[in-house]
Amino acid sequence: MSNVVMFISFNLADGASEQEFLLASEKLHSEFISKQKGFISWKQLIEGGLWADLLTWESMDDANNAFEASGTSALTREFFSFIDEKSVKTHLFTVKKEF
């Protein structure tokens, strides 16, 4: 079975503090995301004002289950309060080949 990479690009909301966003990210990671079945890694990327989260999961089911579970988490709501919802683009990729 191949790993799955979830790629989510977004902009921070107007007036959002980058420092507070990163603290909310760390809290979400340590208290929720890292505890989900099949979690492998989460990287946060930035280019100018465009952010991207790169999450790797063991399977598509693990990625989908974690995404569904995140909808009920107060930590997720706090994390998303820093993000411009209209800018969010999500893609799920199955790893075809790794070098």
PDB file of N, CA and C in Angstrom:
ATOM      1  N   MET A   1       0.850  -1.185   0.000  1.00  0.00           N
ATOM      2  CA  MET A   1       0.000   0.000   0.000  1.00  0.00           C
ATOM      3  C   MET A   1       0.889   1.239   0.000  1.00  0.00           C
ATOM      4  N   SER A   2       0.526   2.242  -0.781  1.00  0.00           N
ATOM      5  CA  SER A   2       1.322   3.464  -0.909  1.00  0.00           C
ATOM      6  C   SER A   2       0.894   4.514   0.104  1.00  0.00           C
ATOM      7  N   ASN A   3       1.850   5.311   0.511  1.00  0.00           N
ATOM      8  CA  ASN A   3       1.531   6.440   1.380  1.00  0.00           C
ATOM      9  C   ASN A   3       0.702   7.464   0.625  1.00  0.00           C
ATOM     10  N   VAL A   4       0.073   8.347   1.387  1.00  0.00           N
ATOM     11  CA  VAL A   4      -0.749   9.408   0.827  1.00  0.00           C
ATOM     12  C   VAL A   4      -0.221  10.742   1.334  1.00  0.00           C
ATOM     13  N   VAL A   5      -0.123  11.710   0.426  1.00  0.00           N
ATOM     14  CA  VAL A   5       0.304  13.057   0.782  1.00  0.00           C
ATOM     15  C   VAL A   5      -0.889  13.992   0.609  1.00  0.00           C
ATOM     16  N   MET A   6      -1.194  14.709   1.674  1.00  0.00           N
ATOM     17  CA  MET A   6      -2.247  15.721   1.648  1.00  0.00           C
ATOM     18  C   MET A   6      -1.554  17.067   1.519  1.00  0.00           C
ATOM     19  N   PHE A   7      -1.867  17.802   0.443  1.00  0.00           N
ATOM     20  CA  PHE A   7      -1.267  19.108   0.178  1.00  0.00           C
ATOM     21  C   PHE A   7      -2.376  20.142   0.282  1.00  0.00           C
ATOM     22  N   ILE A   8      -2.245  21.064   1.238  1.00  0.00           N
ATOM     23  CA  ILE A   8      -3.259  22.094   1.471  1.00  0.00           C
ATOM     24  C   ILE A   8      -2.573  23.445   1.387  1.00  0.00           C
ATOM     25  N   SER A   9      -2.979  24.261   0.412  1.00  0.00           N
ATOM     26  CA  SER A   9      -2.413  25.610   0.306  1.00  0.00           C
ATOM     27  C   SER A   9      -3.443  26.623   0.796  1.00  0.00           C
ATOM     28  N   PHE A  10      -2.936  27.734   1.334  1.00  0.00           N
ATOM     29  CA  PHE A  10      -3.832  28.737   1.919  1.00  0.00           C
ATOM     30  C   PHE A  10      -3.070  30.028   2.212  1.00  0.00           C
ATOM     31  N   ASN A  11      -3.827  31.071   2.475  1.00  0.00           N
ATOM     32  CA  ASN A  11      -3.298  32.341   2.962  1.00  0.00           C
ATOM     33  C   ASN A  11      -3.795  32.524   4.382  1.00  0.00           C
ATOM     34  N   LEU A  12      -3.029  33.208   5.180  1.00  0.00           N
ATOM     35  CA  LEU A  12      -3.512  33.564   6.506  1.00  0.00           C
ATOM     36  C   LEU A  12      -4.595  34.638   6.360  1.00  0.00           C
ATOM     37  N   ALA A  13      -5.502  34.673   7.303  1.00  0.00           N
ATOM     38  CA  ALA A  13      -6.567  35.680   7.313  1.00  0.00           C
ATOM     39  C   ALA A  13      -5.948  37.059   7.557  1.00  0.00           C
ATOM     40  N   ASP A  14      -6.615  38.093   7.073  1.00  0.00           N
ATOM     41  CA  ASP A  14      -6.159  39.457   7.310  1.00  0.00           C
ATOM     42  C   ASP A  14      -6.002  39.696   8.810  1.00  0.00           C
ATOM     43  N   GLY A  15      -4.862  40.225   9.188  1.00  0.00           N
ATOM     44  CA  GLY A  15      -4.605  40.551  10.586  1.00  0.00           C
ATOM     45  C   GLY A  15      -4.151  39.380  11.441  1.00  0.00           C
ATOM     46  N   ALA A  16      -4.078  38.176  10.878  1.00  0.00           N
ATOM     47  CA  ALA A  16      -3.650  37.010  11.659  1.00  0.00           C
ATOM     48  C   ALA A  16      -2.168  37.119  11.990  1.00  0.00           C
ATOM     49  N   SER A  17      -1.830  36.766  13.207  1.00  0.00           N
ATOM     50  CA  SER A  17      -0.444  36.774  13.657  1.00  0.00           C
ATOM     51  C   SER A  17       0.236  35.474  13.240  1.00  0.00           C
ATOM     52  N   GLU A  18       1.337  35.583  12.508  1.00  0.00           N
ATOM     53  CA  GLU A  18       2.087  34.393  12.093  1.00  0.00           C
ATOM     54  C   GLU A  18       2.587  33.621  13.305  1.00  0.00           C
ATOM     55  N   GLN A  19       3.067  34.337  14.307  1.00  0.00           N
ATOM     56  CA  GLN A  19       3.590  33.687  15.509  1.00  0.00           C
ATOM     57  C   GLN A  19       2.479  32.908  16.229  1.00  0.00           C
ATOM     58  N   GLU A  20       1.291  33.507  16.382  1.00  0.00           N
ATOM     59  CA  GLU A  20       0.179  32.817  17.039  1.00  0.00           C
ATOM     60  C   GLU A  20      -0.314  31.645  16.190  1.00  0.00           C
ATOM     61  N   PHE A  21      -0.297  31.798  14.862  1.00  0.00           N
ATOM     62  CA  PHE A  21      -0.688  30.710  13.971  1.00  0.00           C
ATOM     63  C   PHE A  21       0.248  29.523  14.144  1.00  0.00           C
ATOM     64  N   LEU A  22       1.551  29.783  14.202  1.00  0.00           N
ATOM     65  CA  LEU A  22       2.512  28.702  14.374  1.00  0.00           C
ATOM     66  C   LEU A  22       2.356  28.012  15.731  1.00  0.00           C
ATOM     67  N   LEU A  23       2.012  28.765  16.762  1.00  0.00           N
ATOM     68  CA  LEU A  23       1.744  28.162  18.071  1.00  0.00           C
ATOM     69  C   LEU A  23       0.503  27.273  18.012  1.00  0.00           C
ATOM     70  N   ALA A  24      -0.551  27.752  17.321  1.00  0.00           N
ATOM     71  CA  ALA A  24      -1.773  26.946  17.156  1.00  0.00           C
ATOM     72  C   ALA A  24      -1.465  25.685  16.354  1.00  0.00           C
ATOM     73  N   SER A  25      -0.577  25.789  15.361  1.00  0.00           N
ATOM     74  CA  SER A  25      -0.166  24.633  14.556  1.00  0.00           C
ATOM     75  C   SER A  25       0.549  23.602  15.419  1.00  0.00           C
ATOM     76  N   GLU A  26       1.484  24.065  16.237  1.00  0.00           N
ATOM     77  CA  GLU A  26       2.223  23.155  17.116  1.00  0.00           C
ATOM     78  C   GLU A  26       1.289  22.438  18.080  1.00  0.00           C
ATOM     79  N   LYS A  27       0.327  23.174  18.618  1.00  0.00           N
ATOM     80  CA  LYS A  27      -0.627  22.585  19.562  1.00  0.00           C
ATOM     81  C   LYS A  27      -1.505  21.556  18.851  1.00  0.00           C
ATOM     82  N   LEU A  28      -1.992  21.888  17.658  1.00  0.00           N
ATOM     83  CA  LEU A  28      -2.809  20.955  16.887  1.00  0.00           C
ATOM     84  C   LEU A  28      -2.011  19.692  16.568  1.00  0.00           C
ATOM     85  N   HIS A  29      -0.761  19.873  16.187  1.00  0.00           N
ATOM     86  CA  HIS A  29       0.091  18.722  15.876  1.00  0.00           C
ATOM     87  C   HIS A  29       0.292  17.831  17.100  1.00  0.00           C
ATOM     88  N   SER A  30       0.739  18.421  18.202  1.00  0.00           N
ATOM     89  CA  SER A  30       1.123  17.610  19.365  1.00  0.00           C
ATOM     90  C   SER A  30      -0.067  16.989  20.088  1.00  0.00           C
ATOM     91  N   GLU A  31      -1.224  17.661  20.059  1.00  0.00           N
ATOM     92  CA  GLU A  31      -2.366  17.170  20.823  1.00  0.00           C
ATOM     93  C   GLU A  31      -3.394  16.417  19.989  1.00  0.00           C
ATOM     94  N   PHE A  32      -3.322  16.514  18.658  1.00  0.00           N
ATOM     95  CA  PHE A  32      -4.349  15.863  17.853  1.00  0.00           C
ATOM     96  C   PHE A  32      -3.786  15.125  16.636  1.00  0.00           C
ATOM     97  N   ILE A  33      -3.208  15.851  15.686  1.00  0.00           N
ATOM     98  CA  ILE A  33      -2.787  15.265  14.411  1.00  0.00           C
ATOM     99  C   ILE A  33      -1.812  14.102  14.616  1.00  0.00           C
ATOM    100  N   SER A  34      -0.798  14.291  15.434  1.00  0.00           N
ATOM    101  CA  SER A  34       0.224  13.257  15.613  1.00  0.00           C
ATOM    102  C   SER A  34      -0.317  11.999  16.277  1.00  0.00           C
ATOM    103  N   LYS A  35      -1.492  12.087  16.881  1.00  0.00           N
ATOM    104  CA  LYS A  35      -2.093  10.945  17.554  1.00  0.00           C
ATOM    105  C   LYS A  35      -3.050  10.158  16.646  1.00  0.00           C
ATOM    106  N   GLN A  36      -3.263  10.644  15.422  1.00  0.00           N
ATOM    107  CA  GLN A  36      -4.185   9.981  14.510  1.00  0.00           C
ATOM    108  C   GLN A  36      -3.536   8.758  13.880  1.00  0.00           C
ATOM    109  N   LYS A  37      -4.332   7.719  13.681  1.00  0.00           N
ATOM    110  CA  LYS A  37      -3.852   6.479  13.076  1.00  0.00           C
ATOM    111  C   LYS A  37      -3.252   6.772  11.699  1.00  0.00           C
ATOM    112  N   GLY A  38      -2.068   6.237  11.447  1.00  0.00           N
ATOM    113  CA  GLY A  38      -1.438   6.352  10.140  1.00  0.00           C
ATOM    114  C   GLY A  38      -0.669   7.639   9.888  1.00  0.00           C
ATOM    115  N   PHE A  39      -0.625   8.539  10.873  1.00  0.00           N
ATOM    116  CA  PHE A  39       0.109   9.796  10.688  1.00  0.00           C
ATOM    117  C   PHE A  39       1.600   9.514  10.555  1.00  0.00           C
ATOM    118  N   ILE A  40       2.234  10.159   9.568  1.00  0.00           N
ATOM    119  CA  ILE A  40       3.686  10.030   9.375  1.00  0.00           C
ATOM    120  C   ILE A  40       4.383  11.361   9.627  1.00  0.00           C
ATOM    121  N   SER A  41       3.942  12.432   8.954  1.00  0.00           N
ATOM    122  CA  SER A  41       4.624  13.722   9.133  1.00  0.00           C
ATOM    123  C   SER A  41       3.736  14.877   8.698  1.00  0.00           C
ATOM    124  N   TRP A  42       4.107  16.068   9.158  1.00  0.00           N
ATOM    125  CA  TRP A  42       3.433  17.308   8.777  1.00  0.00           C
ATOM    126  C   TRP A  42       4.511  18.367   8.629  1.00  0.00           C
ATOM    127  N   LYS A  43       4.576  18.953   7.451  1.00  0.00           N
ATOM    128  CA  LYS A  43       5.501  20.058   7.194  1.00  0.00           C
ATOM    129  C   LYS A  43       4.675  21.283   6.834  1.00  0.00           C
ATOM    130  N   GLN A  44       5.082  22.440   7.344  1.00  0.00           N
ATOM    131  CA  GLN A  44       4.450  23.699   6.958  1.00  0.00           C
ATOM    132  C   GLN A  44       5.441  24.461   6.093  1.00  0.00           C
ATOM    133  N   LEU A  45       4.966  24.872   4.934  1.00  0.00           N
ATOM    134  CA  LEU A  45       5.787  25.544   3.936  1.00  0.00           C
ATOM    135  C   LEU A  45       5.267  26.961   3.726  1.00  0.00           C
ATOM    136  N   ILE A  46       6.152  27.862   3.308  1.00  0.00           N
ATOM    137  CA  ILE A  46       5.726  29.225   3.003  1.00  0.00           C
ATOM    138  C   ILE A  46       6.550  29.770   1.849  1.00  0.00           C
ATOM    139  N   GLU A  47       5.879  30.487   0.971  1.00  0.00           N
ATOM    140  CA  GLU A  47       6.518  31.202  -0.142  1.00  0.00           C
ATOM    141  C   GLU A  47       5.787  32.532  -0.252  1.00  0.00           C
ATOM    142  N   GLY A  48       6.461  33.595   0.156  1.00  0.00           N
ATOM    143  CA  GLY A  48       5.791  34.890   0.195  1.00  0.00           C
ATOM    144  C   GLY A  48       4.658  34.823   1.207  1.00  0.00           C
ATOM    145  N   GLY A  49       3.427  35.096   0.768  1.00  0.00           N
ATOM    146  CA  GLY A  49       2.271  35.010   1.657  1.00  0.00           C
ATOM    147  C   GLY A  49       1.496  33.716   1.520  1.00  0.00           C
ATOM    148  N   LEU A  50       1.941  32.831   0.638  1.00  0.00           N
ATOM    149  CA  LEU A  50       1.246  31.567   0.421  1.00  0.00           C
ATOM    150  C   LEU A  50       1.830  30.485   1.319  1.00  0.00           C
ATOM    151  N   TRP A  51       0.965  29.864   2.101  1.00  0.00           N
ATOM    152  CA  TRP A  51       1.346  28.775   2.988  1.00  0.00           C
ATOM    153  C   TRP A  51       0.894  27.459   2.372  1.00  0.00           C
ATOM    154  N   ALA A  52       1.539  26.376   2.793  1.00  0.00           N
ATOM    155  CA  ALA A  52       1.088  25.037   2.416  1.00  0.00           C
ATOM    156  C   ALA A  52       1.408  24.082   3.552  1.00  0.00           C
ATOM    157  N   ASP A  53       0.454  23.219   3.827  1.00  0.00           N
ATOM    158  CA  ASP A  53       0.671  22.127   4.767  1.00  0.00           C
ATOM    159  C   ASP A  53       0.857  20.864   3.943  1.00  0.00           C
ATOM    160  N   LEU A  54       1.877  20.113   4.257  1.00  0.00           N
ATOM    161  CA  LEU A  54       2.194  18.865   3.571  1.00  0.00           C
ATOM    162  C   LEU A  54       2.160  17.757   4.621  1.00  0.00           C
ATOM    163  N   LEU A  55       1.064  16.994   4.609  1.00  0.00           N
ATOM    164  CA  LEU A  55       0.886  15.916   5.587  1.00  0.00           C
ATOM    165  C   LEU A  55       1.020  14.576   4.885  1.00  0.00           C
ATOM    166  N   THR A  56       1.728  13.646   5.512  1.00  0.00           N
ATOM    167  CA  THR A  56       1.902  12.321   4.947  1.00  0.00           C
ATOM    168  C   THR A  56       1.237  11.309   5.871  1.00  0.00           C
ATOM    169  N   TRP A  57       0.471  10.400   5.234  1.00  0.00           N
ATOM    170  CA  TRP A  57      -0.291   9.373   5.939  1.00  0.00           C
ATOM    171  C   TRP A  57       0.061   8.008   5.366  1.00  0.00           C
ATOM    172  N   GLU A  58      -0.161   6.974   6.139  1.00  0.00           N
ATOM    173  CA  GLU A  58       0.105   5.620   5.675  1.00  0.00           C
ATOM    174  C   GLU A  58      -0.860   5.176   4.581  1.00  0.00           C
ATOM    175  N   SER A  59      -2.112   5.665   4.612  1.00  0.00           N
ATOM    176  CA  SER A  59      -3.098   5.232   3.623  1.00  0.00           C
ATOM    177  C   SER A  59      -4.132   6.325   3.382  1.00  0.00           C
ATOM    178  N   MET A  60      -4.895   6.169   2.311  1.00  0.00           N
ATOM    179  CA  MET A  60      -5.971   7.105   1.995  1.00  0.00           C
ATOM    180  C   MET A  60      -7.039   7.063   3.095  1.00  0.00           C
ATOM    181  N   ASP A  61      -7.342   5.871   3.597  1.00  0.00           N
ATOM    182  CA  ASP A  61      -8.319   5.750   4.692  1.00  0.00           C
ATOM    183  C   ASP A  61      -7.855   6.527   5.923  1.00  0.00           C
ATOM    184  N   ASP A  62      -6.582   6.413   6.276  1.00  0.00           N
ATOM    185  CA  ASP A  62      -6.049   7.149   7.426  1.00  0.00           C
ATOM    186  C   ASP A  62      -6.190   8.656   7.220  1.00  0.00           C
ATOM    187  N   ALA A  63      -5.846   9.138   6.029  1.00  0.00           N
ATOM    188  CA  ALA A  63      -5.945  10.568   5.732  1.00  0.00           C
ATOM    189  C   ALA A  63      -7.397  11.040   5.827  1.00  0.00           C
ATOM    190  N   ASN A  64      -8.302  10.289   5.226  1.00  0.00           N
ATOM    191  CA  ASN A  64      -9.723  10.670   5.255  1.00  0.00           C
ATOM    192  C   ASN A  64     -10.299  10.598   6.664  1.00  0.00           C
ATOM    193  N   ASN A  65      -9.957   9.569   7.416  1.00  0.00           N
ATOM    194  CA  ASN A  65     -10.461   9.439   8.789  1.00  0.00           C
ATOM    195  C   ASN A  65      -9.968  10.581   9.672  1.00  0.00           C
ATOM    196  N   ALA A  66      -8.708  10.945   9.529  1.00  0.00           N
ATOM    197  CA  ALA A  66      -8.160  12.056  10.315  1.00  0.00           C
ATOM    198  C   ALA A  66      -8.829  13.370   9.937  1.00  0.00           C
ATOM    199  N   PHE A  67      -9.063  13.563   8.638  1.00  0.00           N
ATOM    200  CA  PHE A  67      -9.723  14.784   8.178  1.00  0.00           C
ATOM    201  C   PHE A  67     -11.136  14.870   8.758  1.00  0.00           C
ATOM    202  N   GLU A  68     -11.870  13.762   8.740  1.00  0.00           N
ATOM    203  CA  GLU A  68     -13.221  13.744   9.303  1.00  0.00           C
ATOM    204  C   GLU A  68     -13.201  14.000  10.809  1.00  0.00           C
ATOM    205  N   ALA A  69     -12.278  13.371  11.521  1.00  0.00           N
ATOM    206  CA  ALA A  69     -12.182  13.542  12.970  1.00  0.00           C
ATOM    207  C   ALA A  69     -11.810  14.971  13.342  1.00  0.00           C
ATOM    208  N   SER A  70     -11.054  15.626  12.482  1.00  0.00           N
ATOM    209  CA  SER A  70     -10.608  16.989  12.799  1.00  0.00           C
ATOM    210  C   SER A  70     -11.772  17.977  12.842  1.00  0.00           C
ATOM    211  N   GLY A  71     -12.873  17.648  12.186  1.00  0.00           N
ATOM    212  CA  GLY A  71     -14.029  18.543  12.163  1.00  0.00           C
ATOM    213  C   GLY A  71     -14.673  18.756  13.511  1.00  0.00           C
ATOM    214  N   THR A  72     -14.439  17.868  14.459  1.00  0.00           N
ATOM    215  CA  THR A  72     -15.040  17.989  15.793  1.00  0.00           C
ATOM    216  C   THR A  72     -14.061  18.520  16.834  1.00  0.00           C
ATOM    217  N   SER A  73     -12.864  18.846  16.419  1.00  0.00           N
ATOM    218  CA  SER A  73     -11.815  19.261  17.350  1.00  0.00           C
ATOM    219  C   SER A  73     -11.783  20.776  17.545  1.00  0.00           C
ATOM    220  N   ALA A  74     -11.774  21.203  18.808  1.00  0.00           N
ATOM    221  CA  ALA A  74     -11.629  22.633  19.118  1.00  0.00           C
ATOM    222  C   ALA A  74     -10.270  23.137  18.669  1.00  0.00           C
ATOM    223  N   LEU A  75      -9.262  22.278  18.710  1.00  0.00           N
ATOM    224  CA  LEU A  75      -7.927  22.664  18.257  1.00  0.00           C
ATOM    225  C   LEU A  75      -7.930  22.984  16.766  1.00  0.00           C
ATOM    226  N   THR A  76      -8.685  22.217  15.998  1.00  0.00           N
ATOM    227  CA  THR A  76      -8.794  22.467  14.558  1.00  0.00           C
ATOM    228  C   THR A  76      -9.492  23.798  14.301  1.00  0.00           C
ATOM    229  N   ARG A  77     -10.546  24.058  15.049  1.00  0.00           N
ATOM    230  CA  ARG A  77     -11.262  25.338  14.877  1.00  0.00           C
ATOM    231  C   ARG A  77     -10.341  26.517  15.188  1.00  0.00           C
ATOM    232  N   GLU A  78      -9.529  26.387  16.240  1.00  0.00           N
ATOM    233  CA  GLU A  78      -8.580  27.446  16.569  1.00  0.00           C
ATOM    234  C   GLU A  78      -7.577  27.637  15.435  1.00  0.00           C
ATOM    235  N   PHE A  79      -7.027  26.532  14.927  1.00  0.00           N
ATOM    236  CA  PHE A  79      -6.067  26.567  13.823  1.00  0.00           C
ATOM    237  C   PHE A  79      -6.672  27.274  12.604  1.00  0.00           C
ATOM    238  N   PHE A  80      -7.889  26.884  12.223  1.00  0.00           N
ATOM    239  CA  PHE A  80      -8.517  27.458  11.036  1.00  0.00           C
ATOM    240  C   PHE A  80      -8.966  28.903  11.225  1.00  0.00           C
ATOM    241  N   SER A  81      -9.049  29.365  12.464  1.00  0.00           N
ATOM    242  CA  SER A  81      -9.429  30.766  12.688  1.00  0.00           C
ATOM    243  C   SER A  81      -8.358  31.725  12.166  1.00  0.00           C
ATOM    244  N   PHE A  82      -7.147  31.230  11.919  1.00  0.00           N
ATOM    245  CA  PHE A  82      -6.054  32.052  11.392  1.00  0.00           C
ATOM    246  C   PHE A  82      -6.002  32.048   9.860  1.00  0.00           C
ATOM    247  N   ILE A  83      -6.841  31.229   9.226  1.00  0.00           N
ATOM    248  CA  ILE A  83      -6.746  30.990   7.784  1.00  0.00           C
ATOM    249  C   ILE A  83      -7.895  31.638   7.029  1.00  0.00           C
ATOM    250  N   ASP A  84      -7.584  32.229   5.873  1.00  0.00           N
ATOM    251  CA  ASP A  84      -8.590  32.769   4.963  1.00  0.00           C
ATOM    252  C   ASP A  84      -9.255  31.580   4.258  1.00  0.00           C
ATOM    253  N   GLU A  85     -10.475  31.241   4.681  1.00  0.00           N
ATOM    254  CA  GLU A  85     -11.160  30.044   4.164  1.00  0.00           C
ATOM    255  C   GLU A  85     -11.294  30.041   2.641  1.00  0.00           C
ATOM    256  N   LYS A  86     -11.471  31.218   2.044  1.00  0.00           N
ATOM    257  CA  LYS A  86     -11.657  31.297   0.590  1.00  0.00           C
ATOM    258  C   LYS A  86     -10.389  30.935  -0.182  1.00  0.00           C
ATOM    259  N   SER A  87      -9.254  30.967   0.486  1.00  0.00           N
ATOM    260  CA  SER A  87      -7.985  30.703  -0.200  1.00  0.00           C
ATOM    261  C   SER A  87      -7.561  29.232  -0.137  1.00  0.00           C
ATOM    262  N   VAL A  88      -8.273  28.413   0.621  1.00  0.00           N
ATOM    263  CA  VAL A  88      -7.859  27.029   0.863  1.00  0.00           C
ATOM    264  C   VAL A  88      -8.081  26.149  -0.368  1.00  0.00           C
ATOM    265  N   LYS A  89      -7.027  25.409  -0.732  1.00  0.00           N
ATOM    266  CA  LYS A  89      -7.095  24.417  -1.805  1.00  0.00           C
ATOM    267  C   LYS A  89      -6.470  23.137  -1.262  1.00  0.00           C
ATOM    268  N   THR A  90      -7.218  22.029  -1.360  1.00  0.00           N
ATOM    269  CA  THR A  90      -6.769  20.754  -0.810  1.00  0.00           C
ATOM    270  C   THR A  90      -6.628  19.718  -1.910  1.00  0.00           C
ATOM    271  N   HIS A  91      -5.532  18.973  -1.862  1.00  0.00           N
ATOM    272  CA  HIS A  91      -5.290  17.890  -2.815  1.00  0.00           C
ATOM    273  C   HIS A  91      -4.779  16.681  -2.041  1.00  0.00           C
ATOM    274  N   LEU A  92      -5.246  15.506  -2.428  1.00  0.00           N
ATOM    275  CA  LEU A  92      -4.747  14.246  -1.871  1.00  0.00           C
ATOM    276  C   LEU A  92      -4.044  13.492  -2.985  1.00  0.00           C
ATOM    277  N   PHE A  93      -2.793  13.137  -2.752  1.00  0.00           N
ATOM    278  CA  PHE A  93      -2.002  12.424  -3.743  1.00  0.00           C
ATOM    279  C   PHE A  93      -1.572  11.077  -3.171  1.00  0.00           C
ATOM    280  N   THR A  94      -1.654  10.039  -3.977  1.00  0.00           N
ATOM    281  CA  THR A  94      -1.069   8.753  -3.621  1.00  0.00           C
ATOM    282  C   THR A  94       0.354   8.741  -4.148  1.00  0.00           C
ATOM    283  N   VAL A  95       1.288   8.338  -3.294  1.00  0.00           N
ATOM    284  CA  VAL A  95       2.690   8.280  -3.705  1.00  0.00           C
ATOM    285  C   VAL A  95       2.840   7.146  -4.719  1.00  0.00           C
ATOM    286  N   LYS A  96       3.215   7.500  -5.924  1.00  0.00           N
ATOM    287  CA  LYS A  96       3.393   6.529  -7.003  1.00  0.00           C
ATOM    288  C   LYS A  96       4.798   5.922  -6.965  1.00  0.00           C
ATOM    289  N   LYS A  97       5.795   6.774  -6.742  1.00  0.00           N
ATOM    290  CA  LYS A  97       7.169   6.314  -6.709  1.00  0.00           C
ATOM    291  C   LYS A  97       7.951   7.248  -5.793  1.00  0.00           C
ATOM    292  N   GLU A  98       8.844   6.677  -5.061  1.00  0.00           N
ATOM    293  CA  GLU A  98       9.673   7.465  -4.149  1.00  0.00           C
ATOM    294  C   GLU A  98      11.141   7.146  -4.456  1.00  0.00           C
ATOM    295  N   PHE A  99      11.980   8.182  -4.489  1.00  0.00           N
ATOM    296  CA  PHE A  99      13.397   8.010  -4.783  1.00  0.00           C
ATOM    297  C   PHE A  99      14.236   8.300  -3.567  1.00  0.00           C
TER     298      PHE A  99
END
